[in-house]
Coordinates of C-alpha atoms and ligand atoms in Angstrom, one line a residue:
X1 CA 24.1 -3.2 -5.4
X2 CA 23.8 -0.4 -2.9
X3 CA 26.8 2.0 -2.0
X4 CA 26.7 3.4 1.3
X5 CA 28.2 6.9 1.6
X6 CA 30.2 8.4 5.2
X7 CA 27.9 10.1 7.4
X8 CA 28.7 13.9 5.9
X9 CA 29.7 12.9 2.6
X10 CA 29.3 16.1 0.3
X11 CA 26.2 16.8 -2.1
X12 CA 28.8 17.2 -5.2
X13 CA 30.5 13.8 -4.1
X14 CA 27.3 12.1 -4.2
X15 CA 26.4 14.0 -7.2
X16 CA 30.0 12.8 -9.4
X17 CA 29.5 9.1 -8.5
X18 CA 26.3 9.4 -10.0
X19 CA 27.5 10.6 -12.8
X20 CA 30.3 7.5 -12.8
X21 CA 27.9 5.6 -12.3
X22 CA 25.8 6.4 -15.4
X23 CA 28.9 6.2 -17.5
X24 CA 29.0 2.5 -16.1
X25 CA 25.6 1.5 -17.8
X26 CA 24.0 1.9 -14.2
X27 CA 20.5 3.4 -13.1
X28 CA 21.4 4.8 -9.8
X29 CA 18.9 5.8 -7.1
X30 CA 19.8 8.5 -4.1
X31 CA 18.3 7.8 -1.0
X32 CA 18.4 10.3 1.5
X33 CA 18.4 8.9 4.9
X34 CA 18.7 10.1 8.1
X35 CA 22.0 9.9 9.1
X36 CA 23.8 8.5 5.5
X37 CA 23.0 8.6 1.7
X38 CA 22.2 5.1 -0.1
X39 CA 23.1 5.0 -4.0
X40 CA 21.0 2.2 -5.1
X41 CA 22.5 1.0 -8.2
X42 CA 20.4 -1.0 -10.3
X43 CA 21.3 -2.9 -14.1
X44 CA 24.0 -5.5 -14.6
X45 CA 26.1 -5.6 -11.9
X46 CA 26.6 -9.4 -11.5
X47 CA 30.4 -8.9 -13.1
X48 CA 31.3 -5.9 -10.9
X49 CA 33.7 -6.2 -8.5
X50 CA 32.4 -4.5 -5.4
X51 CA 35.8 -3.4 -3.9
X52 CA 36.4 -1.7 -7.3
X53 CA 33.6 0.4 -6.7
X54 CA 34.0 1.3 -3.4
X55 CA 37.9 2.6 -4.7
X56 CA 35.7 5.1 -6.4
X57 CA 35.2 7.7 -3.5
X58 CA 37.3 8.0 -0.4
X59 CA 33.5 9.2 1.1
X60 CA 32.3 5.6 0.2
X61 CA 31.6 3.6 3.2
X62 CA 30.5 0.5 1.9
X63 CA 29.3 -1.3 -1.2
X64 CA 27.1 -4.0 -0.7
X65 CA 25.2 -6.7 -2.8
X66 CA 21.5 -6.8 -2.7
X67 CA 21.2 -11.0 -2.9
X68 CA 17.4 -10.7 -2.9
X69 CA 15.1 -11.5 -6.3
X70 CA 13.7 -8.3 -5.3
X71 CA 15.7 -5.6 -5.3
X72 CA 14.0 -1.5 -5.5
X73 CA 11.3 -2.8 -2.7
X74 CA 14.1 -4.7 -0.4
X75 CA 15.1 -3.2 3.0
X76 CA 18.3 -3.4 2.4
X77 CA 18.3 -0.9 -0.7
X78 CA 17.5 2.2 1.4
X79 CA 19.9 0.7 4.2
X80 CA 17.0 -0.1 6.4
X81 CA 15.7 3.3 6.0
X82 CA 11.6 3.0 5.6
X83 CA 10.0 4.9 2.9
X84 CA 7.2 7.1 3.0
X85 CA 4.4 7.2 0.6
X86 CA 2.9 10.8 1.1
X87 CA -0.9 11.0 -1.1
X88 CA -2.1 14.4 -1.4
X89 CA -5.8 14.7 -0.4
X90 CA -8.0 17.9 -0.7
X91 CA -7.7 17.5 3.1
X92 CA -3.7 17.7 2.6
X93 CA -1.1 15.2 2.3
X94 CA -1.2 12.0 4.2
X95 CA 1.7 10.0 5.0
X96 CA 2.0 6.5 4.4
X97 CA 4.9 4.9 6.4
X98 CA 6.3 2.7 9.4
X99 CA 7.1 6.5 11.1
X100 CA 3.8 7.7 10.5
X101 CA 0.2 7.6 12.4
X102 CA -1.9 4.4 11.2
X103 CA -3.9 5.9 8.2
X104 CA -7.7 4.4 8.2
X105 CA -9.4 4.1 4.7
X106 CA -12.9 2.7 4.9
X107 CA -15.6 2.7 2.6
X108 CA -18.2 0.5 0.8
X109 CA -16.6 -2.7 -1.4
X110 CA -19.1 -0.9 -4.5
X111 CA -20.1 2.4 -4.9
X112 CA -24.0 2.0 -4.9
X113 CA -25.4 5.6 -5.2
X114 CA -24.6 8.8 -4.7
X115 CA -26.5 9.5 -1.4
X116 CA -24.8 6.3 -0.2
X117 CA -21.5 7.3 -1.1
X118 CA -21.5 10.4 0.5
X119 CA -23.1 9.8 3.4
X120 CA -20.9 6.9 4.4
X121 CA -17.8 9.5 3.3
X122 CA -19.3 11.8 5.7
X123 CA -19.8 9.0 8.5
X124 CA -16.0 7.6 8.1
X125 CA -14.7 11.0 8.1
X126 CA -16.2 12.3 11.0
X127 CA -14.7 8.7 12.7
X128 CA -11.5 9.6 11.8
X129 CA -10.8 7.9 8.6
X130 CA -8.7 9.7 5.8
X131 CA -9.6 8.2 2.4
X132 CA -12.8 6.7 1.0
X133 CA -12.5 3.1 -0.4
X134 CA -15.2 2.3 -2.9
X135 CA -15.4 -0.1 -5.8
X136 CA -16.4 1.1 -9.5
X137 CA -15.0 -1.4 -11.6
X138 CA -15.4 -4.5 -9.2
X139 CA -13.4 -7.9 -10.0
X140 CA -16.1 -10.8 -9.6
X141 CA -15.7 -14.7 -9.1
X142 CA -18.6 -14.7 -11.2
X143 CA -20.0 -13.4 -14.3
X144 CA -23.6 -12.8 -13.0
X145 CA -22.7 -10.9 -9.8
X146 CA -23.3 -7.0 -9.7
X147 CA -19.8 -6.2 -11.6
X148 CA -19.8 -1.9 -10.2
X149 CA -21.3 0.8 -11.9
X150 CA -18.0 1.3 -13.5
X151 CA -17.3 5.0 -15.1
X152 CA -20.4 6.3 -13.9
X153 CA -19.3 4.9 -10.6
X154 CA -16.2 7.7 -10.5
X155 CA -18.3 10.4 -10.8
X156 CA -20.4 9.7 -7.3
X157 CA -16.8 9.2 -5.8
X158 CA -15.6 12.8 -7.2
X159 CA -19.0 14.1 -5.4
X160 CA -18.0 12.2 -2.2
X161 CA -14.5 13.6 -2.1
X162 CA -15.4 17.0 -3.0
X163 CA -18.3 17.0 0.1
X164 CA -15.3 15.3 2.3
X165 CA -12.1 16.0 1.1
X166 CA -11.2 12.5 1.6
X167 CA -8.8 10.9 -0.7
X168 CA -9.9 8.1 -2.8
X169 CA -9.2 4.5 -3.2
X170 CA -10.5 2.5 -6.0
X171 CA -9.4 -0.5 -7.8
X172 CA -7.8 -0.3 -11.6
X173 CA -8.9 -3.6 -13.3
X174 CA -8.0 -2.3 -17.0
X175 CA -5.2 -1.0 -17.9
X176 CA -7.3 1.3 -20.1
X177 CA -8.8 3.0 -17.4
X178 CA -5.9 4.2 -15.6
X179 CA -6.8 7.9 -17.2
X180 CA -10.1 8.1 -16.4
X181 CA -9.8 6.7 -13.1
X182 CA -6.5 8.7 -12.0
X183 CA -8.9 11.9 -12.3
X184 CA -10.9 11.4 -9.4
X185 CA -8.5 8.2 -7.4
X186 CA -6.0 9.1 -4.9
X187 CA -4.4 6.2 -4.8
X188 CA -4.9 3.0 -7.4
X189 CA -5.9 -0.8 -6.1
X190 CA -4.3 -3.4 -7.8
X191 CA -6.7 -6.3 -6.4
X192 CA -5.7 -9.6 -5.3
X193 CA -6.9 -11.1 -8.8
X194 CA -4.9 -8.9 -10.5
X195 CA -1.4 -8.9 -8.1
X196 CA 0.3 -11.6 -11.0
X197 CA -1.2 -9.7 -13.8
X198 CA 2.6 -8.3 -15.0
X199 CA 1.0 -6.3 -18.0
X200 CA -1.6 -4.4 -15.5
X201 CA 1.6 -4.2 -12.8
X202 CA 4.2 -2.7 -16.0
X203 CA 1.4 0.1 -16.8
X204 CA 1.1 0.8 -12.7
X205 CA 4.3 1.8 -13.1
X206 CA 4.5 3.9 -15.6
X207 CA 2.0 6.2 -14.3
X208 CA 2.3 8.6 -11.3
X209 CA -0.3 7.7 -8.9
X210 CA 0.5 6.1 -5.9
X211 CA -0.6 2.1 -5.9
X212 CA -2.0 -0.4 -3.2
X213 CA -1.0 -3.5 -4.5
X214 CA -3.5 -6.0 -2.7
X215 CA -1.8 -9.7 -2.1
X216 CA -2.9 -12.7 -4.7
X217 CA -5.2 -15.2 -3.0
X218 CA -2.5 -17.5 -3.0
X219 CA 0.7 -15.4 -3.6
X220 CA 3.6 -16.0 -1.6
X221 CA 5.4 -13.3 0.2
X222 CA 7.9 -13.5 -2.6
X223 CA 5.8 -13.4 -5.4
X224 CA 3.8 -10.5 -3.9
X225 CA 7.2 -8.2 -3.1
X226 CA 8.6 -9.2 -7.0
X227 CA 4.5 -7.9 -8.2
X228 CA 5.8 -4.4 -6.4
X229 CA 9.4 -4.5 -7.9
X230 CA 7.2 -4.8 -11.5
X231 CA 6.0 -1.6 -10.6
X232 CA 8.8 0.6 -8.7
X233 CA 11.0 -0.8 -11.6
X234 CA 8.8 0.4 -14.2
X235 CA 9.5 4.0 -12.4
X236 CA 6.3 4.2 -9.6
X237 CA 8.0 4.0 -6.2
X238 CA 4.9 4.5 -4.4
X239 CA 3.4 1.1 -3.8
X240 CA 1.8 0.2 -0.5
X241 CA 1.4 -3.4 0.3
X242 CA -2.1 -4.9 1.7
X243 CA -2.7 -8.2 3.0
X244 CA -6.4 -9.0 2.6
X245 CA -6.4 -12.7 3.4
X246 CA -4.7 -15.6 1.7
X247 CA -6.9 -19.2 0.6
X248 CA -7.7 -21.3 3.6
X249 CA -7.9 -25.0 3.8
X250 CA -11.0 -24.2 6.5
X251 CA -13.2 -21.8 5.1
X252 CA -16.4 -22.9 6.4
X253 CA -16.4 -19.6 9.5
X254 CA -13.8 -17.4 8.0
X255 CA -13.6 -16.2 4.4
X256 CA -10.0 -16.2 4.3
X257 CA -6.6 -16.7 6.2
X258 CA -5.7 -13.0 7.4
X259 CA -2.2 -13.6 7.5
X260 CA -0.9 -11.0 10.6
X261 CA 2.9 -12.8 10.4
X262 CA 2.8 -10.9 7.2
X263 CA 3.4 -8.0 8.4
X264 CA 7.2 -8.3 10.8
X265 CA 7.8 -10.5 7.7
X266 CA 7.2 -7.9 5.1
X267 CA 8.8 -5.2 7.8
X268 CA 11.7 -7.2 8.0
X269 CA 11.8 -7.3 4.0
X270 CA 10.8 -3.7 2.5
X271 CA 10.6 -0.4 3.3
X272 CA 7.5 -0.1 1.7
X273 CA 4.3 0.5 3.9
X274 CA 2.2 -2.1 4.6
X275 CA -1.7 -2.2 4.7
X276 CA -4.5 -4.7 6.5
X277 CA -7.2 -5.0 4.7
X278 CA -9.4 -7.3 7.9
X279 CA -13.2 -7.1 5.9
X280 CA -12.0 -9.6 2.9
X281 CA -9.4 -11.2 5.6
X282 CA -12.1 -12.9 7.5
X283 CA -15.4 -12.0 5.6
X284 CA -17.3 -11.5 8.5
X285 CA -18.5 -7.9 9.9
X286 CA -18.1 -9.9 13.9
X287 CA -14.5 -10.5 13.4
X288 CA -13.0 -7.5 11.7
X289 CA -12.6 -5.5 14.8
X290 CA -10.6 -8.2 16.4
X291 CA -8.3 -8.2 13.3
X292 CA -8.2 -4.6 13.2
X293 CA -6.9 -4.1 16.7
X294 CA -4.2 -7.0 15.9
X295 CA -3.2 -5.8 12.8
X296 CA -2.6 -2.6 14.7
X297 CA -0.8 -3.6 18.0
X298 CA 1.4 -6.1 15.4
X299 CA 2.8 -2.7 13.8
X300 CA 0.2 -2.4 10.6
X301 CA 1.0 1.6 8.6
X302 CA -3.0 1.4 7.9
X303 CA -5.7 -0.5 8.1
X304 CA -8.7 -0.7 5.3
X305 CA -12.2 -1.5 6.4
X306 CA -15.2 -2.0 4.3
X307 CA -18.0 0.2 5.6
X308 CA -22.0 0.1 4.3
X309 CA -25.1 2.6 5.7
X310 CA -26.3 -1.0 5.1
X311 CA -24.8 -3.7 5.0
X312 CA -27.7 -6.1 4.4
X313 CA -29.1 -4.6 1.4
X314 CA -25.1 -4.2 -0.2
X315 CA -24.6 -5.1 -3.6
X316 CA -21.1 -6.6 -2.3
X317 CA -19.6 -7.8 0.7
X318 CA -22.6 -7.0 2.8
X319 CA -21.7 -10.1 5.2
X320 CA -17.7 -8.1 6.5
X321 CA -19.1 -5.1 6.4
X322 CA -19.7 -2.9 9.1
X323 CA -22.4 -0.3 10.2
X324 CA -21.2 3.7 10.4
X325 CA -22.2 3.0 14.2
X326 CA -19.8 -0.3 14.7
X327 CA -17.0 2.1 12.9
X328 CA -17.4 4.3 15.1
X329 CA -17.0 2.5 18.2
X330 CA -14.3 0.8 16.4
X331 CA -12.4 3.4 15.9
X332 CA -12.4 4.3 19.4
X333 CA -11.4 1.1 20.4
X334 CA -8.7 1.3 17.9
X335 CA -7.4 5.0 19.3
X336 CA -6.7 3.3 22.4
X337 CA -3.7 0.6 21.1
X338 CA -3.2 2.9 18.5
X339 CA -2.0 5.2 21.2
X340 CA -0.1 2.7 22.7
X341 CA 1.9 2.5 19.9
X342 CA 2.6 5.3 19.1
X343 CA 0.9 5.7 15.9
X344 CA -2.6 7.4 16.8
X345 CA -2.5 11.0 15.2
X346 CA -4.0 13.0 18.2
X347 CA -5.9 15.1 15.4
X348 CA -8.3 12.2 14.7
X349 CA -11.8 12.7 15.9
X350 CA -12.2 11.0 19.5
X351 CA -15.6 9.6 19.6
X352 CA -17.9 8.6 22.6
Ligands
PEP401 C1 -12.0 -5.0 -2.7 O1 -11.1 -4.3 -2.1 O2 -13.2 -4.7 -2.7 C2 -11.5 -6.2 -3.4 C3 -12.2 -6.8 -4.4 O3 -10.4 -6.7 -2.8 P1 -9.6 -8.0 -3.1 O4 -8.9 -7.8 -4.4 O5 -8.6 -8.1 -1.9 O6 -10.5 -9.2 -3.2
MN402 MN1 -15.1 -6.0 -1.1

């Protein structure tokens, strides 16, 4: 349920419902918007009797019932009002949100080496891109394939984001890891494999980085918002959502189906930010700019594109990704729509 206060309605008001509500057996949640406070009210509310409620405070607008299976990540439970994932970065904080510029993560899919780590950190940070991606612990279809250096892996990206000051990305497979990881990662990946792995989502929770909770394979847009409400109702509210392709009947050009529609869906849904991920969404370096600029003009918070000194010789993914050059010019291309829309921050790098 969500109780919508009067435009004005006093801290201390706000602040004694809470309290009520608490005495109810209720978890409630203040949302500060921009024009009204939200109480979120989350636990067993099924048997209360909204008007009741609302006879609580003469500074109580409305009470309404959240219908949805999902109910911390829906729209309606900040009133429409977007949320903002902020990640601090040696290079400062970085704002993940509908009202923010497009933040552009790019890196390798596997940390390789150190010299190649850094050196693409350099190259994507001088384009304009403010975190590093890089796989240590990588997920695999199969058992024989290059699985990521794994710890040792962390220590090359702690060498690329001291040289940058870029924040990291990398992917949490274990739940074990989550400590060693969290001292060098930014942000955690949840990767598609993982996105119906409720243990690994309970644990994401419970921690206090933010999380980028990539879409299953074959996940539906409901499964994939209640994977996020696993999280933000463990206690992590920070989850940004990232579309990276969904199985295709027709695989034989692209990889996957990069499903764009995803994102006015998921807009019209959450207030969580919402991620492209175009490298695994088609699986070719030749289409991912075309996916990038679409996923940008159709109102993408930020974009994530694999990036490799050398793409032929990559241990992963060589085939999507791109050259430090082709980012470049990408990123040029994309300051242009980006600007467009609104959501280019003018600080970025313009390249030649
Ligand atoms: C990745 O980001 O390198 C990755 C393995 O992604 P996904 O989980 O989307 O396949
Ligand atoms: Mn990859």
């Amino acid at each position: 349920m969500i109780v919508v206060m009067k435009p004005g309605a006093p801290e201390s008001e706000v602040d004694r419902l809470d309290a009520e509500f608490r005495s109810l057996g209720l978890s409630p949640e203040k949302i500060v918007g921009k024009h009204k406070t939200v109480i979120g009210l989350v636990g067993e509310t099924v048997d209360m009797d909204a008007l009741q409620l609302q006879d609580l405070s003469p500074w109580i607008e409305q009470v309404l019932r959240v219908e949805k299976p999902y109910k911390r990540v829906s729209r309606e439970f900040r009133h429409g009002e977007p949320s903002e994932v902020i990640v601090s970065t040696p290079n400062g904080p970085v704002t993940f949100s509908q009202h923010a510029p497009v933040v552009v993560v790019a890196g390798p899919c596997s940390v390789e080496n150190e010299e190649m780590i850094v050196e693409t950190a350099r190259r994507v940070k001088a384009a304009g891109a403010q975190f590093l991606r890089g796989g240590a612990f990588k997920p695999r279809t199969s058992p024989y394939a290059f699985q990521g250096h794994g710890e040792s892996a962390l220590a090359l990206l702690a060498a690329a984001k001291e040289a940058t000051g870029l924040g990291i990305i990398t992917e949490v497979m274990d739940a074990a890891d989550i400590e060693v990881i969290s001292e060098v990662a930014d942000v955690l990946q949840v990767g598609a494999r993982n996105m119906h792995n409720f243990s690994l989502l309970k644990k994401m929770g419970a921690q206090d980085k933010p999380v980028l909770l990539k879409r299953g394979m074959s996940a539906t847009i409901e499964e994939w918002l209640m994977a996020a409400e696993y999280i933000v109702a463990a206690g992590n509210s920070n989850v940004i959502f990232c579309e990276r392709g969904i199985r295709t009947f027709d695989n034989q050009y692209a990889r996957n189906t990069l499903d764009l529609s995803a994102i006015p869906v998921l807009r019209s849904l959450t207030h969580l930010p919402i991620m492209i991920d175009p490298s695994h969404g088609t699986g070719k370096s030749e289409y991912v700019p075309s996916m990038a600029a679409a996923a940008l003009a159709a109102g993408a918070d930020s974009l994530m594109i694999e990036v490799h000194p050398n793409p032929s010789k990559a241990l992963s993914d060589g085939p999507q990704s791109l050259t430090p050059d082709r980012f470049d010019r990408l990123m040029t291309e994309l300051s242009v729509i980006g600007k467009a829309v609104g959501r280019w921050d003018t600080r970025v790098p313009a390249l030649i």
